[in-house]
Amino acid sequence: MTKLPLFWGNYKKFPGHAVCKIGILSLLTLLLNLTGYAQQLEIRGKILDEGSKLSVIGATIKLKGLPGGAVSNVDGDFHLTAKTLPVTLVVSNIGYKYQEIDVYEAEPITIFLSEDQNRLSSVVVVGYGTQKRSDLTGSISSIPLELKGLPVVSADRLIQGAVSGAQVTQSTGQPGGGVSIRVRGGTSINAGNEPLYVIDGFPVYNGDATVDAGVTSGPSINPLSGINPADIESIDVLKDASATSIYGSRGANGVILITTKSAKKNSFSINYDAYFGVQRASKKIGLLNAEQWGSLKNDALKDAGKVPFYTQEQLGQLGEGTDWQAAAFREAPIQSHSLSISSGNDKTRILFSGNCYLQDGVIINTGFDRYSGKLNLDHEVNKNFKLGVYLNGSVTHADVAPGGIVPNILSIVPVVPVRDASGTFTSNSSYGSTVANPIATLTLETNETNTTRFLLNSFGEYKIVEGLTAKISLGSDIISNKQNKYLPSTLYESSPGGNASIGSLSTLNWLNENTINYKKRIRNKHSVDILVGNTQQKSHTEIFTAGASNFVSDAFTYNNIGSGTILGIPSSFSSDWVLQSYLARINYGFDERYFVTLTTRADGSSRFGKNNKWGTFPSAAISWNASNEKFLKSITQINSLKVRFSAGLTGNQEIDPYKSLARLSNYQYSFANALVNGFATSSFANPDLTWEKTAQYDLGVDLAVFENRIQLTSDIYYKKTSDLLLEVPVPFSSSLSSAFQNLGVVENKGVELGLKSSNLKGKFEWTTNFIFSANRNKIISLGGASYFFVTDPASTTTLPTQIIKVGESVGSFYMYQTDGVDAVTGNQKYKDLNNDSKITQDADRKIVGSSQPKFLASITNNFKYKKFDLSVFVNSSYGNKNFNWTRANLELGTGYTGAVATLLNRWTTANTVTNVHKAIENPAVTISDRFVEDASFIRLKNITLGYTFSKRVLSKAKITAARIYISGSNLITWTHYTGYDPEVNTNGQNSISSGIDRGNYPTAKSILGGISLSF
Amino acid sequence: MKRSIFLKYSTLLVVLLSLFAITSNGQETLTISGTKFTYPLIEKWISEYAKVHSELKITLVQKSGNAKVADLNIIAHQPAKEELQENQEIIYAGRYALLPATNQHNSIFAALPKKGLNKKELDKLFFEVVNYDDEAKVENPKFTATIYSRENQACSSIALAGYFGHVSSEIRGKKVTGDDIYLLTAVKKDSIGLTYNNLGYLYDVNSRKLKDGLALLPLDLKRDAKDVLTGDLDNVIATLEKNKIETIPVEKFGFIYSQQNERKEVSDFLRWVLSDGQKYNHQEGFLNLDKEVLAEQANRLNEKFLTLK
């Protein structure tokens, strides 16, 4: 171009004719080129979101049938070139409807993409169907999208802090370990309190015993851990009677609906998700080192008037000693790989996925592995008939930390080495109390549980006429659990010659559901949705266990029980239960403003007495969508406002199947010095035994304002559970200590709040999700009794720590109150509540707190800037107490076992002003409020930083989407609790013995790196 | 050399100033922008108005260019509340009808019901509503067809969807940018193409007959409305002005003006459109407003511009 001036002016002045020729040729060439460029038409445009009118970044624009394309930039702008017009642009972006646009003019175009409304964002899964979220009358919370992708082992852990009204307690840090959930408080005392899970339409009670043959010791494994969380599309928690009464006798504790992913129509995709990481114990408990422990030992002996164990010189030589926690804990790897292939056309949709999850525990030789597969198939035979099959299969293996291993790690004395000079494990420490070498136990003992589970649900649905469909579904849940335990002869706690036991559990649970559904809109004003149905479910479980000891060799471990010379008593057991139900629900909506839901379910259960086999559970609910009223429509700031009210009755049937029957159990008797078997009554018949009934009321408000940027859901509720299935003490003269009866009343009331806000939009996006729940639990009546003590299942011989008392909450701690340390004697003082100068069990114990939190709160902040996303999830619990049994034992100061570092501040003649008693061999009472600790906490549950690659970069590698992320879990916990973790429950799902810490498997903190790829 | 540069710049300056003087020339200007399918009528109005008001130069400007600064913006759908600013008003100037059209060789005719398509059938044919009550399922139409419509924010798309109780994003098929006339180009090229379009584009305004290559979809019409499909453009207009036909959307179009920049030229032009200009509506394939509505527009105009009289 710079040479063009050559052609201006006098032609003859050019240096030479040749140059002139070249110049003219150059000009011609240039003009031809320019013509060529002129044929390249430039198409410029902008892509905007139809709703928000904000720019859509990263949309792909292609010329149909032609190579090349463009991606919209941060302002939504794009440009591409075409040779001729018209052309067809193909515009696509995840989350938006695909569009084809014919362009006839080269003028700038504005393309508005409308959201491809995710069915699950507008629609919520309800019992036996789906419903528009705007039409709901009940209280239902769904797991927000941003928390669904958290790297967790099981789906129920996704609920923690994600929905209001659900208290999720991880009862152990054992990989794959159990979880306990309370939806709007515990309604029961002796019966199960876990919610009902409905997985792809199949109802499952997630009791820990579901996959426990009873041989493995230590924490239970979560039955839901067989399902890969990456396969889950949605989790909806049904809370009030309107939502749960369609599940009748199983709805009182809430219902959790889990829907797995299915393929979409006319699409094909391959997704690969993987993460790798490392975990470590979130905390070590401060213990006395060898020298400090030696000094304690000496003090305790001196207090008892005995000769000290160590001389001063020997004490100095003890040094640090063994750090048993360091020997037991490790940095443990974790990894998960999920691959899914989904394909769909107009008729058939199929999704197959596989997952491999390998998690080592932070305690050596513990861990959890899962291999699972999923197949979801939907097929439309013709326009009236469709079929579907949903199958989840999994094989899990867990090396479980043996029962009592953590207390042993903490209480074995530091002067004992892990291995002796010859390299073999030391057997135990024996300085008054014998503690087996926990590292030897962890290394040599086999304590494993293996579960294979197939959950299948299939259906056929036929459209009889427009709006009227009939559906039949058939499903089964097949569980096989095998547990193996072997203690080799070299272990201190083993029997001579080794000790083997095996157990097997198999369950076949089948389900048939038949429903008819009629949906009709009349004159665009009235909407009617009627559901009637009949279901039957049957479960059969068999368990057997066997064991032997004194083997010739440890070589066979648990695989050759017959070779043991001492055979244990084998056991076998089977149980069945059947549930038959009839259900009906009517949803009526008028003018998108007024909605009514009437539901009823009649359940007949084999678990109850012959006089009360059937129960009916009705509910009614109304909602008013005020924002659709004319007078509110003009207030543009309000996008939706709904008021809901529901009332209804639900039930709880979670008791062992034969509780209503008189049962005999075998007992061994000694006749003439010989043991003989005999049978005696173990339970009385109660033909009137029936459901726990929970009447509940819910008033809720849903509000969205400022273009949905602030969304609030709030509920207040009241639940009153009567006819409690209670283990009631009976006179010993009856030959039994207790009988199961319907007695007593418990109430739960509370408030829930969910607040979601979109704080910043545009280049930098910031959203916040805040959840708050407060529940108050109170025992109203115990059928005449005013209280009873709770026997801790983990230690039936020790003094109870908890009480069930009228007027108080379940989980109340009942014990002595400490009153400082006697400055003269160094002994722990207790309050003499009745001032009789004696400390007695009957008169000087009182309620000192409860394991029930005053409130739960969590907050999730999500940030997005360009291709980066950051999610920070903090959850908290306030006001709940734990009884720290571990510390109570470690603070005895006997010198028999290891001890906590607080004993450094113990009373001595030189340190008389202290709150820690002296070293003493016989400290007597230990169950006091000193060990009831505040278990409130605030936890940085998860922080994840992700980067999504630009489509332009990926298209070369034929990848449609890619994201990498780094995620940290449980990184920081702010708490005053001195145990490993304030979130603890040694007794798992047991409600009345909650909040007890007997040296639980410590929670892990983890750092993971992950990648998600879509092809 | 310096002198030469000075001369060049002086000449350029003189030329530019002359051009400016010519354009100014004491003539006021008025700019109009908006929905393109109304342009043939607007252009007609402009040319006829110029004959009696040579002091005013009215120009149509590209919507994508200076739409916001145009004195009058044409709108051909019922605006949502947020579409109009506080100081903006609409003066309606006419109506238009949307008829379903297709390629004349489309084999769909054999499959269509003899009595023609009713409103419900048209709804199913042109719109796609995800049934959120059920599995993510889209109700498939009975006939194989490619629907062509303007982009979701275009007036004709909003009007069409609104008439059938939908939003424009629920119209099936492909989008066409630029102008509604291209919908007919698309349908002519696609033997299974279906679209909706206004009479001014569907009919040749000179011959008053349907344009070559196009056919109207048969509609379920009452006897006195049959002329809509068989007659010429004038018959169609007359029938539609006389009857309200359920299967045919008829929508108003008008001018959005801002009260903030009230100008006498604007009110004069609008007053002319509502009086003398109306006789060109039929000629360009548009329907007149009902007498009452027309009178109301005139009244509102007078009220709004009272101070400028």
mmCIF file with all atom_site columns, N, CA and C in Angstrom, chain A residues 755-771:
data_model
loop_
_atom_site.group_PDB
_atom_site.id
_atom_site.type_symbol
_atom_site.label_atom_id
_atom_site.label_alt_id
_atom_site.label_comp_id
_atom_site.label_asym_id
_atom_site.label_entity_id
_atom_site.label_seq_id
_atom_site.pdbx_PDB_ins_code
_atom_site.Cartn_x
_atom_site.Cartn_y
_atom_site.Cartn_z
_atom_site.occupancy
_atom_site.B_iso_or_equiv
_atom_site.pdbx_formal_charge
_atom_site.auth_seq_id
_atom_site.auth_comp_id
_atom_site.auth_asym_id
_atom_site.auth_atom_id
_atom_site.pdbx_PDB_model_num
ATOM 1  N N  . LEU A 1 755 ? -31.715 -18.438 52.128 1.00 0.00 ? 755 LEU A N  1
ATOM 2  C CA . LEU A 1 755 ? -31.616 -17.150 51.439 1.00 0.00 ? 755 LEU A CA 1
ATOM 3  C C  . LEU A 1 755 ? -30.550 -17.260 50.362 1.00 0.00 ? 755 LEU A C  1
ATOM 4  N N  . LYS A 1 756 ? -30.983 -16.986 49.153 1.00 0.00 ? 756 LYS A N  1
ATOM 5  C CA . LYS A 1 756 ? -30.054 -17.083 48.033 1.00 0.00 ? 756 LYS A CA 1
ATOM 6  C C  . LYS A 1 756 ? -29.985 -15.718 47.384 1.00 0.00 ? 756 LYS A C  1
ATOM 7  N N  . SER A 1 757 ? -28.796 -15.223 47.181 1.00 0.00 ? 757 SER A N  1
ATOM 8  C CA . SER A 1 757 ? -28.709 -13.898 46.561 1.00 0.00 ? 757 SER A CA 1
ATOM 9  C C  . SER A 1 757 ? -27.663 -13.885 45.466 1.00 0.00 ? 757 SER A C  1
ATOM 10 N N  . SER A 1 758 ? -27.985 -13.120 44.450 1.00 0.00 ? 758 SER A N  1
ATOM 11 C CA . SER A 1 758 ? -27.031 -12.906 43.371 1.00 0.00 ? 758 SER A CA 1
ATOM 12 C C  . SER A 1 758 ? -26.476 -11.506 43.595 1.00 0.00 ? 758 SER A C  1
ATOM 13 N N  . ASN A 1 759 ? -25.315 -11.425 44.227 1.00 0.00 ? 759 ASN A N  1
ATOM 14 C CA . ASN A 1 759 ? -24.798 -10.140 44.694 1.00 0.00 ? 759 ASN A CA 1
ATOM 15 C C  . ASN A 1 759 ? -24.205 -9.298  43.581 1.00 0.00 ? 759 ASN A C  1
ATOM 16 N N  . LEU A 1 760 ? -23.477 -9.954  42.704 1.00 0.00 ? 760 LEU A N  1
ATOM 17 C CA . LEU A 1 760 ? -22.871 -9.231  41.589 1.00 0.00 ? 760 LEU A CA 1
ATOM 18 C C  . LEU A 1 760 ? -23.091 -10.020 40.316 1.00 0.00 ? 760 LEU A C  1
ATOM 19 N N  . LYS A 1 761 ? -23.395 -9.303  39.263 1.00 0.00 ? 761 LYS A N  1
ATOM 20 C CA . LYS A 1 761 ? -23.555 -9.942  37.968 1.00 0.00 ? 761 LYS A CA 1
ATOM 21 C C  . LYS A 1 761 ? -22.623 -9.275  36.983 1.00 0.00 ? 761 LYS A C  1
ATOM 22 N N  . GLY A 1 762 ? -22.378 -9.914  35.895 1.00 0.00 ? 762 GLY A N  1
ATOM 23 C CA . GLY A 1 762 ? -21.515 -9.313  34.882 1.00 0.00 ? 762 GLY A CA 1
ATOM 24 C C  . GLY A 1 762 ? -20.217 -10.076 34.798 1.00 0.00 ? 762 GLY A C  1
ATOM 25 N N  . LYS A 1 763 ? -19.136 -9.341  34.607 1.00 0.00 ? 763 LYS A N  1
ATOM 26 C CA . LYS A 1 763 ? -17.841 -10.014 34.446 1.00 0.00 ? 763 LYS A CA 1
ATOM 27 C C  . LYS A 1 763 ? -17.461 -10.755 35.711 1.00 0.00 ? 763 LYS A C  1
ATOM 28 N N  . PHE A 1 764 ? -17.752 -10.097 36.827 1.00 0.00 ? 764 PHE A N  1
ATOM 29 C CA . PHE A 1 764 ? -17.468 -10.723 38.116 1.00 0.00 ? 764 PHE A CA 1
ATOM 30 C C  . PHE A 1 764 ? -18.803 -11.098 38.753 1.00 0.00 ? 764 PHE A C  1
ATOM 31 N N  . GLU A 1 765 ? -18.997 -12.366 38.927 1.00 0.00 ? 765 GLU A N  1
ATOM 32 C CA . GLU A 1 765 ? -20.274 -12.824 39.492 1.00 0.00 ? 765 GLU A CA 1
ATOM 33 C C  . GLU A 1 765 ? -20.058 -13.321 40.914 1.00 0.00 ? 765 GLU A C  1
ATOM 34 N N  . TRP A 1 766 ? -21.046 -13.048 41.736 1.00 0.00 ? 766 TRP A N  1
ATOM 35 C CA . TRP A 1 766 ? -20.951 -13.473 43.139 1.00 0.00 ? 766 TRP A CA 1
ATOM 36 C C  . TRP A 1 766 ? -22.345 -13.856 43.618 1.00 0.00 ? 766 TRP A C  1
ATOM 37 N N  . THR A 1 767 ? -22.488 -15.069 44.019 1.00 0.00 ? 767 THR A N  1
ATOM 38 C CA . THR A 1 767 ? -23.771 -15.506 44.579 1.00 0.00 ? 767 THR A CA 1
ATOM 39 C C  . THR A 1 767 ? -23.542 -16.062 45.987 1.00 0.00 ? 767 THR A C  1
ATOM 40 N N  . THR A 1 768 ? -24.546 -15.944 46.800 1.00 0.00 ? 768 THR A N  1
ATOM 41 C CA . THR A 1 768 ? -24.458 -16.431 48.180 1.00 0.00 ? 768 THR A CA 1
ATOM 42 C C  . THR A 1 768 ? -25.678 -17.269 48.496 1.00 0.00 ? 768 THR A C  1
ATOM 43 N N  . ASN A 1 769 ? -25.442 -18.352 49.182 1.00 0.00 ? 769 ASN A N  1
ATOM 44 C CA . ASN A 1 769 ? -26.537 -19.211 49.616 1.00 0.00 ? 769 ASN A CA 1
ATOM 45 C C  . ASN A 1 769 ? -26.413 -19.396 51.122 1.00 0.00 ? 769 ASN A C  1
ATOM 46 N N  . PHE A 1 770 ? -27.392 -18.915 51.852 1.00 0.00 ? 770 PHE A N  1
ATOM 47 C CA . PHE A 1 770 ? -27.323 -18.972 53.313 1.00 0.00 ? 770 PHE A CA 1
ATOM 48 C C  . PHE A 1 770 ? -28.459 -19.871 53.820 1.00 0.00 ? 770 PHE A C  1
ATOM 49 N N  . ILE A 1 771 ? -28.119 -20.752 54.717 1.00 0.00 ? 771 ILE A N  1
ATOM 50 C CA . ILE A 1 771 ? -29.095 -21.711 55.250 1.00 0.00 ? 771 ILE A CA 1
ATOM 51 C C  . ILE A 1 771 ? -29.082 -21.611 56.766 1.00 0.00 ? 771 ILE A C  1
#
